[in-house]
Amino acid sequence: MIAGPGSGAHAPVTRVLGFAEAELPAALAAQVAALEAEAWPGATPGHDPALAPRALLLVTADGTVAASLALLFKEIRHGGRTYRAAGLSSVVTRRALRGRGCGARLVAAARRELAAVPGLDLVLFSCDRPLAPFYEAAGFTRLPGAVLVGGTPEEPLATDGPGFDKEVLAEFLGVNGPAGPDARAGAAAFAGTRIALHPGPVDRLW
């Protein structure tokens, strides 16, 4: 789930805070839940603990959460290989602060944090098609024709299913990734394929 990161001038003074989701302070967790409820009414806050969720927040000087996202982690099998993958989920910017670069700053911080994770092979996620240029500008690679298959093997949920208009994006990391140091080869290995993500029944599409 990704909603309105926005970019532009006149961003408020902010700092980035990161927490294991289980250790997110209650006051911040309440703000994140409110932001997510505004963006996706009826959605249940929080993520499957099996995905080692990490919350990344952009917080203003007065303690207001300007933007938030979750980083999720799991191993996936693709093309006969096992990869350690991460994804962005629940990316949301406070409505009153959209268009001021808050989402761009937080996603940039997420990329830096993921690049520093030892042994992480790739970052992989989907977004609504109109948001794909934002994530490309942030440094992610669009995977033309790629489809993420979420849910479970018994109850799959694919990004090309009815009612979805999704793009799949990725970043390929390090010598242990699908392409080694060549991100273009990594993109070629995943573009146009169906990628069995299967994060489970909670985070059905990451």
PDB file of C-alpha atoms in Angstrom:
ATOM      1  CA  MET A   1       0.000   0.000   0.000  1.00  0.00           C
ATOM      2  CA  ILE A   2       1.481   3.285  -1.076  1.00  0.00           C
ATOM      3  CA  ALA A   3      -0.265   6.665  -0.976  1.00  0.00           C
ATOM      4  CA  GLY A   4       0.720  10.119  -2.173  1.00  0.00           C
ATOM      5  CA  PRO A   5       4.391  10.629  -1.310  1.00  0.00           C
ATOM      6  CA  GLY A   6       4.538  13.993  -3.051  1.00  0.00           C
ATOM      7  CA  SER A   7       7.577  16.175  -3.674  1.00  0.00           C
ATOM      8  CA  GLY A   8       8.313  19.872  -3.824  1.00  0.00           C
ATOM      9  CA  ALA A   9       9.736  22.858  -1.960  1.00  0.00           C
ATOM     10  CA  HIS A  10       9.040  24.300   1.496  1.00  0.00           C
ATOM     11  CA  ALA A  11       9.362  21.058   3.445  1.00  0.00           C
ATOM     12  CA  PRO A  12       9.061  21.415   7.240  1.00  0.00           C
ATOM     13  CA  VAL A  13      12.107  20.834   9.425  1.00  0.00           C
ATOM     14  CA  THR A  14      12.120  17.093  10.064  1.00  0.00           C
ATOM     15  CA  ARG A  15      14.235  14.159  11.168  1.00  0.00           C
ATOM     16  CA  VAL A  16      14.038  10.485  10.238  1.00  0.00           C
ATOM     17  CA  LEU A  17      13.444   7.945  13.002  1.00  0.00           C
ATOM     18  CA  GLY A  18      13.599   4.173  12.643  1.00  0.00           C
ATOM     19  CA  PHE A  19      12.227   1.479  14.928  1.00  0.00           C
ATOM     20  CA  ALA A  20      11.520  -2.208  14.876  1.00  0.00           C
ATOM     21  CA  GLU A  21       7.752  -2.062  14.502  1.00  0.00           C
ATOM     22  CA  ALA A  22       7.206  -3.898  17.791  1.00  0.00           C
ATOM     23  CA  GLU A  23       9.234  -1.172  19.544  1.00  0.00           C
ATOM     24  CA  LEU A  24       7.485   1.835  17.991  1.00  0.00           C
ATOM     25  CA  PRO A  25       6.542   4.245  20.819  1.00  0.00           C
ATOM     26  CA  ALA A  26       2.806   4.338  21.457  1.00  0.00           C
ATOM     27  CA  ALA A  27       2.365   8.026  20.635  1.00  0.00           C
ATOM     28  CA  LEU A  28       4.093   7.617  17.270  1.00  0.00           C
ATOM     29  CA  ALA A  29       2.277   4.349  16.552  1.00  0.00           C
ATOM     30  CA  ALA A  30      -1.056   6.088  17.101  1.00  0.00           C
ATOM     31  CA  GLN A  31      -0.140   8.788  14.586  1.00  0.00           C
ATOM     32  CA  VAL A  32       0.971   6.220  12.023  1.00  0.00           C
ATOM     33  CA  ALA A  33      -2.267   4.278  12.480  1.00  0.00           C
ATOM     34  CA  ALA A  34      -4.268   7.476  11.963  1.00  0.00           C
ATOM     35  CA  LEU A  35      -2.364   8.337   8.774  1.00  0.00           C
ATOM     36  CA  GLU A  36      -2.904   4.839   7.392  1.00  0.00           C
ATOM     37  CA  ALA A  37      -6.596   4.888   8.317  1.00  0.00           C
ATOM     38  CA  GLU A  38      -6.994   8.175   6.453  1.00  0.00           C
ATOM     39  CA  ALA A  39      -5.250   6.809   3.361  1.00  0.00           C
ATOM     40  CA  TRP A  40      -6.782   3.318   3.426  1.00  0.00           C
ATOM     41  CA  PRO A  41     -10.043   3.342   5.410  1.00  0.00           C
ATOM     42  CA  GLY A  42     -10.755   0.011   7.040  1.00  0.00           C
ATOM     43  CA  ALA A  43      -7.182  -1.265   6.823  1.00  0.00           C
ATOM     44  CA  THR A  44      -5.677  -2.871   9.920  1.00  0.00           C
ATOM     45  CA  PRO A  45      -2.464  -1.155  11.081  1.00  0.00           C
ATOM     46  CA  GLY A  46       0.713  -3.132  11.571  1.00  0.00           C
ATOM     47  CA  HIS A  47       2.481  -5.910   9.698  1.00  0.00           C
ATOM     48  CA  ASP A  48       3.162  -9.619  10.019  1.00  0.00           C
ATOM     49  CA  PRO A  49       5.961 -10.085  12.601  1.00  0.00           C
ATOM     50  CA  ALA A  50       7.327 -12.890  10.404  1.00  0.00           C
ATOM     51  CA  LEU A  51       8.379 -10.193   7.912  1.00  0.00           C
ATOM     52  CA  ALA A  52      10.597  -8.438  10.510  1.00  0.00           C
ATOM     53  CA  PRO A  53       8.786  -5.118   9.957  1.00  0.00           C
ATOM     54  CA  ARG A  54      10.703  -1.921  10.560  1.00  0.00           C
ATOM     55  CA  ALA A  55       8.960   1.461  10.785  1.00  0.00           C
ATOM     56  CA  LEU A  56      10.621   4.502   9.275  1.00  0.00           C
ATOM     57  CA  LEU A  57       9.117   7.877  10.172  1.00  0.00           C
ATOM     58  CA  LEU A  58       9.685  11.461   9.132  1.00  0.00           C
ATOM     59  CA  VAL A  59       8.925  13.519  12.243  1.00  0.00           C
ATOM     60  CA  THR A  60       8.693  17.304  12.569  1.00  0.00           C
ATOM     61  CA  ALA A  61      10.263  19.313  15.383  1.00  0.00           C
ATOM     62  CA  ASP A  62       6.988  19.271  17.331  1.00  0.00           C
ATOM     63  CA  GLY A  63       6.659  15.474  17.157  1.00  0.00           C
ATOM     64  CA  THR A  64       4.191  15.276  14.273  1.00  0.00           C
ATOM     65  CA  VAL A  65       4.643  12.306  11.954  1.00  0.00           C
ATOM     66  CA  ALA A  66       4.865  13.906   8.521  1.00  0.00           C
ATOM     67  CA  ALA A  67       5.314  10.630   6.631  1.00  0.00           C
ATOM     68  CA  SER A  68       5.781   6.970   7.405  1.00  0.00           C
ATOM     69  CA  LEU A  69       6.576   3.694   5.718  1.00  0.00           C
ATOM     70  CA  ALA A  70       7.406   0.117   6.632  1.00  0.00           C
ATOM     71  CA  LEU A  71      10.328  -2.013   5.528  1.00  0.00           C
ATOM     72  CA  LEU A  72       9.551  -5.724   5.250  1.00  0.00           C
ATOM     73  CA  PHE A  73      11.955  -8.629   4.749  1.00  0.00           C
ATOM     74  CA  LYS A  74      11.775 -12.244   3.586  1.00  0.00           C
ATOM     75  CA  GLU A  75      13.495 -14.776   1.356  1.00  0.00           C
ATOM     76  CA  ILE A  76      11.994 -15.442  -2.067  1.00  0.00           C
ATOM     77  CA  ARG A  77      12.649 -18.076  -4.735  1.00  0.00           C
ATOM     78  CA  HIS A  78      12.910 -16.921  -8.329  1.00  0.00           C
ATOM     79  CA  GLY A  79      14.524 -18.473 -11.378  1.00  0.00           C
ATOM     80  CA  GLY A  80      15.908 -21.352  -9.336  1.00  0.00           C
ATOM     81  CA  ARG A  81      17.674 -19.076  -6.863  1.00  0.00           C
ATOM     82  CA  THR A  82      16.926 -17.855  -3.341  1.00  0.00           C
ATOM     83  CA  TYR A  83      17.169 -14.146  -2.641  1.00  0.00           C
ATOM     84  CA  ARG A  84      16.922 -12.124   0.522  1.00  0.00           C
ATOM     85  CA  ALA A  85      14.396  -9.448  -0.405  1.00  0.00           C
ATOM     86  CA  ALA A  86      13.030  -6.323   1.202  1.00  0.00           C
ATOM     87  CA  GLY A  87      10.069  -4.195   0.270  1.00  0.00           C
ATOM     88  CA  LEU A  88       8.462  -0.857   0.960  1.00  0.00           C
ATOM     89  CA  SER A  89       4.948  -0.950   2.364  1.00  0.00           C
ATOM     90  CA  SER A  90       2.368   1.490   3.705  1.00  0.00           C
ATOM     91  CA  VAL A  91       4.137   4.571   2.349  1.00  0.00           C
ATOM     92  CA  VAL A  92       2.022   7.564   3.317  1.00  0.00           C
ATOM     93  CA  THR A  93       2.445  11.318   3.771  1.00  0.00           C
ATOM     94  CA  ARG A  94       0.249  13.438   6.001  1.00  0.00           C
ATOM     95  CA  ARG A  95      -2.300  15.059   3.710  1.00  0.00           C
ATOM     96  CA  ALA A  96      -1.602  18.608   4.915  1.00  0.00           C
ATOM     97  CA  LEU A  97       2.124  18.182   4.163  1.00  0.00           C
ATOM     98  CA  ARG A  98       1.939  16.577   0.730  1.00  0.00           C
ATOM     99  CA  GLY A  99       3.824  18.274  -2.073  1.00  0.00           C
ATOM    100  CA  ARG A 100       6.638  19.465   0.227  1.00  0.00           C
ATOM    101  CA  GLY A 101       9.173  16.709  -0.344  1.00  0.00           C
ATOM    102  CA  CYS A 102       8.383  14.699   2.787  1.00  0.00           C
ATOM    103  CA  GLY A 103       7.765  11.468   0.901  1.00  0.00           C
ATOM    104  CA  ALA A 104      10.888  11.940  -1.207  1.00  0.00           C
ATOM    105  CA  ARG A 105      13.050  12.462   1.868  1.00  0.00           C
ATOM    106  CA  LEU A 106      11.654   9.414   3.639  1.00  0.00           C
ATOM    107  CA  VAL A 107      11.994   7.116   0.634  1.00  0.00           C
ATOM    108  CA  ALA A 108      15.579   8.323   0.159  1.00  0.00           C
ATOM    109  CA  ALA A 109      16.267   7.446   3.790  1.00  0.00           C
ATOM    110  CA  ALA A 110      14.719   4.019   3.256  1.00  0.00           C
ATOM    111  CA  ARG A 111      17.000   3.371   0.266  1.00  0.00           C
ATOM    112  CA  ARG A 112      20.058   4.305   2.311  1.00  0.00           C
ATOM    113  CA  GLU A 113      19.008   2.083   5.187  1.00  0.00           C
ATOM    114  CA  LEU A 114      18.312  -0.894   2.933  1.00  0.00           C
ATOM    115  CA  ALA A 115      21.609  -0.460   1.081  1.00  0.00           C
ATOM    116  CA  ALA A 116      23.378  -0.886   4.422  1.00  0.00           C
ATOM    117  CA  VAL A 117      21.646  -4.178   5.358  1.00  0.00           C
ATOM    118  CA  PRO A 118      24.231  -6.982   5.161  1.00  0.00           C
ATOM    119  CA  GLY A 119      23.321  -9.754   2.738  1.00  0.00           C
ATOM    120  CA  LEU A 120      20.249  -8.064   1.288  1.00  0.00           C
ATOM    121  CA  ASP A 121      19.979  -8.968  -2.403  1.00  0.00           C
ATOM    122  CA  LEU A 122      17.182  -6.780  -3.691  1.00  0.00           C
ATOM    123  CA  VAL A 123      14.377  -4.394  -2.875  1.00  0.00           C
ATOM    124  CA  LEU A 124      11.094  -5.277  -4.556  1.00  0.00           C
ATOM    125  CA  PHE A 125       7.633  -3.699  -4.310  1.00  0.00           C
ATOM    126  CA  SER A 126       4.648  -2.523  -6.305  1.00  0.00           C
ATOM    127  CA  CYS A 127       2.855   0.803  -6.445  1.00  0.00           C
ATOM    128  CA  ASP A 128      -0.106   2.342  -8.221  1.00  0.00           C
ATOM    129  CA  ARG A 129       0.925   3.134 -11.792  1.00  0.00           C
ATOM    130  CA  PRO A 130       0.750   6.953 -11.446  1.00  0.00           C
ATOM    131  CA  LEU A 131       3.305   6.792  -8.602  1.00  0.00           C
ATOM    132  CA  ALA A 132       5.917   4.817 -10.548  1.00  0.00           C
ATOM    133  CA  PRO A 133       7.741   7.956 -11.829  1.00  0.00           C
ATOM    134  CA  PHE A 134       8.176   9.135  -8.223  1.00  0.00           C
ATOM    135  CA  TYR A 135       9.899   5.903  -7.253  1.00  0.00           C
ATOM    136  CA  GLU A 136      11.993   5.917 -10.424  1.00  0.00           C
ATOM    137  CA  ALA A 137      13.146   9.436  -9.535  1.00  0.00           C
ATOM    138  CA  ALA A 138      14.058   8.076  -6.096  1.00  0.00           C
ATOM    139  CA  GLY A 139      16.400   5.557  -7.739  1.00  0.00           C
ATOM    140  CA  PHE A 140      14.290   2.423  -8.157  1.00  0.00           C
ATOM    141  CA  THR A 141      14.072   0.532 -11.453  1.00  0.00           C
ATOM    142  CA  ARG A 142      10.742  -0.177 -13.127  1.00  0.00           C
ATOM    143  CA  LEU A 143      10.368  -3.843 -14.158  1.00  0.00           C
ATOM    144  CA  PRO A 144       8.195  -3.814 -17.295  1.00  0.00           C
ATOM    145  CA  GLY A 145       5.713  -6.668 -17.391  1.00  0.00           C
ATOM    146  CA  ALA A 146       6.695  -7.992 -13.972  1.00  0.00           C
ATOM    147  CA  VAL A 147       3.928  -9.220 -11.675  1.00  0.00           C
ATOM    148  CA  LEU A 148       4.205  -9.690  -7.923  1.00  0.00           C
ATOM    149  CA  VAL A 149       2.179 -12.632  -6.648  1.00  0.00           C
ATOM    150  CA  GLY A 150       1.291 -12.023  -3.030  1.00  0.00           C
ATOM    151  CA  GLY A 151      -0.965 -13.692  -0.523  1.00  0.00           C
ATOM    152  CA  THR A 152      -0.207 -17.388  -0.135  1.00  0.00           C
ATOM    153  CA  PRO A 153       0.294 -20.200  -2.667  1.00  0.00           C
ATOM    154  CA  GLU A 154      -3.186 -21.446  -1.756  1.00  0.00           C
ATOM    155  CA  GLU A 155      -4.777 -17.977  -1.997  1.00  0.00           C
ATOM    156  CA  PRO A 156      -2.578 -15.885  -4.308  1.00  0.00           C
ATOM    157  CA  LEU A 157      -3.117 -12.180  -4.939  1.00  0.00           C
ATOM    158  CA  ALA A 158      -1.363 -10.813  -8.029  1.00  0.00           C
ATOM    159  CA  THR A 159      -0.641  -7.239  -9.026  1.00  0.00           C
ATOM    160  CA  ASP A 160      -2.217  -7.880 -12.442  1.00  0.00           C
ATOM    161  CA  GLY A 161      -5.475  -9.071 -10.899  1.00  0.00           C
ATOM    162  CA  PRO A 162      -8.874  -7.502 -11.528  1.00  0.00           C
ATOM    163  CA  GLY A 163      -9.087  -3.948 -10.196  1.00  0.00           C
ATOM    164  CA  PHE A 164      -5.316  -3.489  -9.904  1.00  0.00           C
ATOM    165  CA  ASP A 165      -3.233  -1.060 -11.944  1.00  0.00           C
ATOM    166  CA  LYS A 166       0.207  -1.668 -10.492  1.00  0.00           C
ATOM    167  CA  GLU A 167       3.821  -1.240 -11.482  1.00  0.00           C
ATOM    168  CA  VAL A 168       6.605  -3.367 -10.001  1.00  0.00           C
ATOM    169  CA  LEU A 169       9.864  -1.641  -9.042  1.00  0.00           C
ATOM    170  CA  ALA A 170      13.142  -2.926  -7.691  1.00  0.00           C
ATOM    171  CA  GLU A 171      16.675  -2.123  -6.673  1.00  0.00           C
ATOM    172  CA  PHE A 172      19.429  -4.705  -7.033  1.00  0.00           C
ATOM    173  CA  LEU A 173      22.085  -4.678  -4.325  1.00  0.00           C
ATOM    174  CA  GLY A 174      25.617  -5.993  -4.000  1.00  0.00           C
ATOM    175  CA  VAL A 175      27.530  -8.889  -5.439  1.00  0.00           C
ATOM    176  CA  ASN A 176      25.145 -11.439  -3.918  1.00  0.00           C
ATOM    177  CA  GLY A 177      22.159 -10.036  -5.783  1.00  0.00           C
ATOM    178  CA  PRO A 178      20.596 -11.424  -8.956  1.00  0.00           C
ATOM    179  CA  ALA A 179      22.968  -9.428 -11.146  1.00  0.00           C
ATOM    180  CA  GLY A 180      26.044  -8.950  -9.033  1.00  0.00           C
ATOM    181  CA  PRO A 181      27.235  -5.421  -9.752  1.00  0.00           C
ATOM    182  CA  ASP A 182      25.138  -5.093 -12.951  1.00  0.00           C
ATOM    183  CA  ALA A 183      21.695  -3.746 -12.060  1.00  0.00           C
ATOM    184  CA  ARG A 184      20.604  -3.852 -15.695  1.00  0.00           C
ATOM    185  CA  ALA A 185      21.104  -7.600 -15.812  1.00  0.00           C
ATOM    186  CA  GLY A 186      19.153  -7.913 -12.572  1.00  0.00           C
ATOM    187  CA  ALA A 187      16.259  -6.009 -14.062  1.00  0.00           C
ATOM    188  CA  ALA A 188      16.337  -8.259 -17.126  1.00  0.00           C
ATOM    189  CA  ALA A 189      16.147 -11.366 -14.918  1.00  0.00           C
ATOM    190  CA  PHE A 190      12.954 -10.131 -13.232  1.00  0.00           C
ATOM    191  CA  ALA A 191      11.230  -8.015 -15.893  1.00  0.00           C
ATOM    192  CA  GLY A 192       8.332  -9.724 -17.626  1.00  0.00           C
ATOM    193  CA  THR A 193       8.145 -12.495 -15.020  1.00  0.00           C
ATOM    194  CA  ARG A 194       5.740 -13.525 -12.296  1.00  0.00           C
ATOM    195  CA  ILE A 195       7.524 -13.186  -8.960  1.00  0.00           C
ATOM    196  CA  ALA A 196       6.209 -15.392  -6.140  1.00  0.00           C
ATOM    197  CA  LEU A 197       6.479 -13.042  -3.191  1.00  0.00           C
ATOM    198  CA  HIS A 198       3.827 -14.738  -1.005  1.00  0.00           C
ATOM    199  CA  PRO A 199       4.199 -12.541   2.110  1.00  0.00           C
ATOM    200  CA  GLY A 200       1.176 -14.226   3.698  1.00  0.00           C
ATOM    201  CA  PRO A 201      -2.431 -13.350   4.587  1.00  0.00           C
ATOM    202  CA  VAL A 202      -1.600 -10.144   6.521  1.00  0.00           C
ATOM    203  CA  ASP A 203       0.657  -8.200   4.143  1.00  0.00           C
ATOM    204  CA  ARG A 204      -0.955  -9.655   1.058  1.00  0.00           C
ATOM    205  CA  LEU A 205       0.954  -7.522  -1.463  1.00  0.00           C
ATOM    206  CA  TRP A 206       3.905  -6.691   0.859  1.00  0.00           C
TER     207      TRP A 206
END
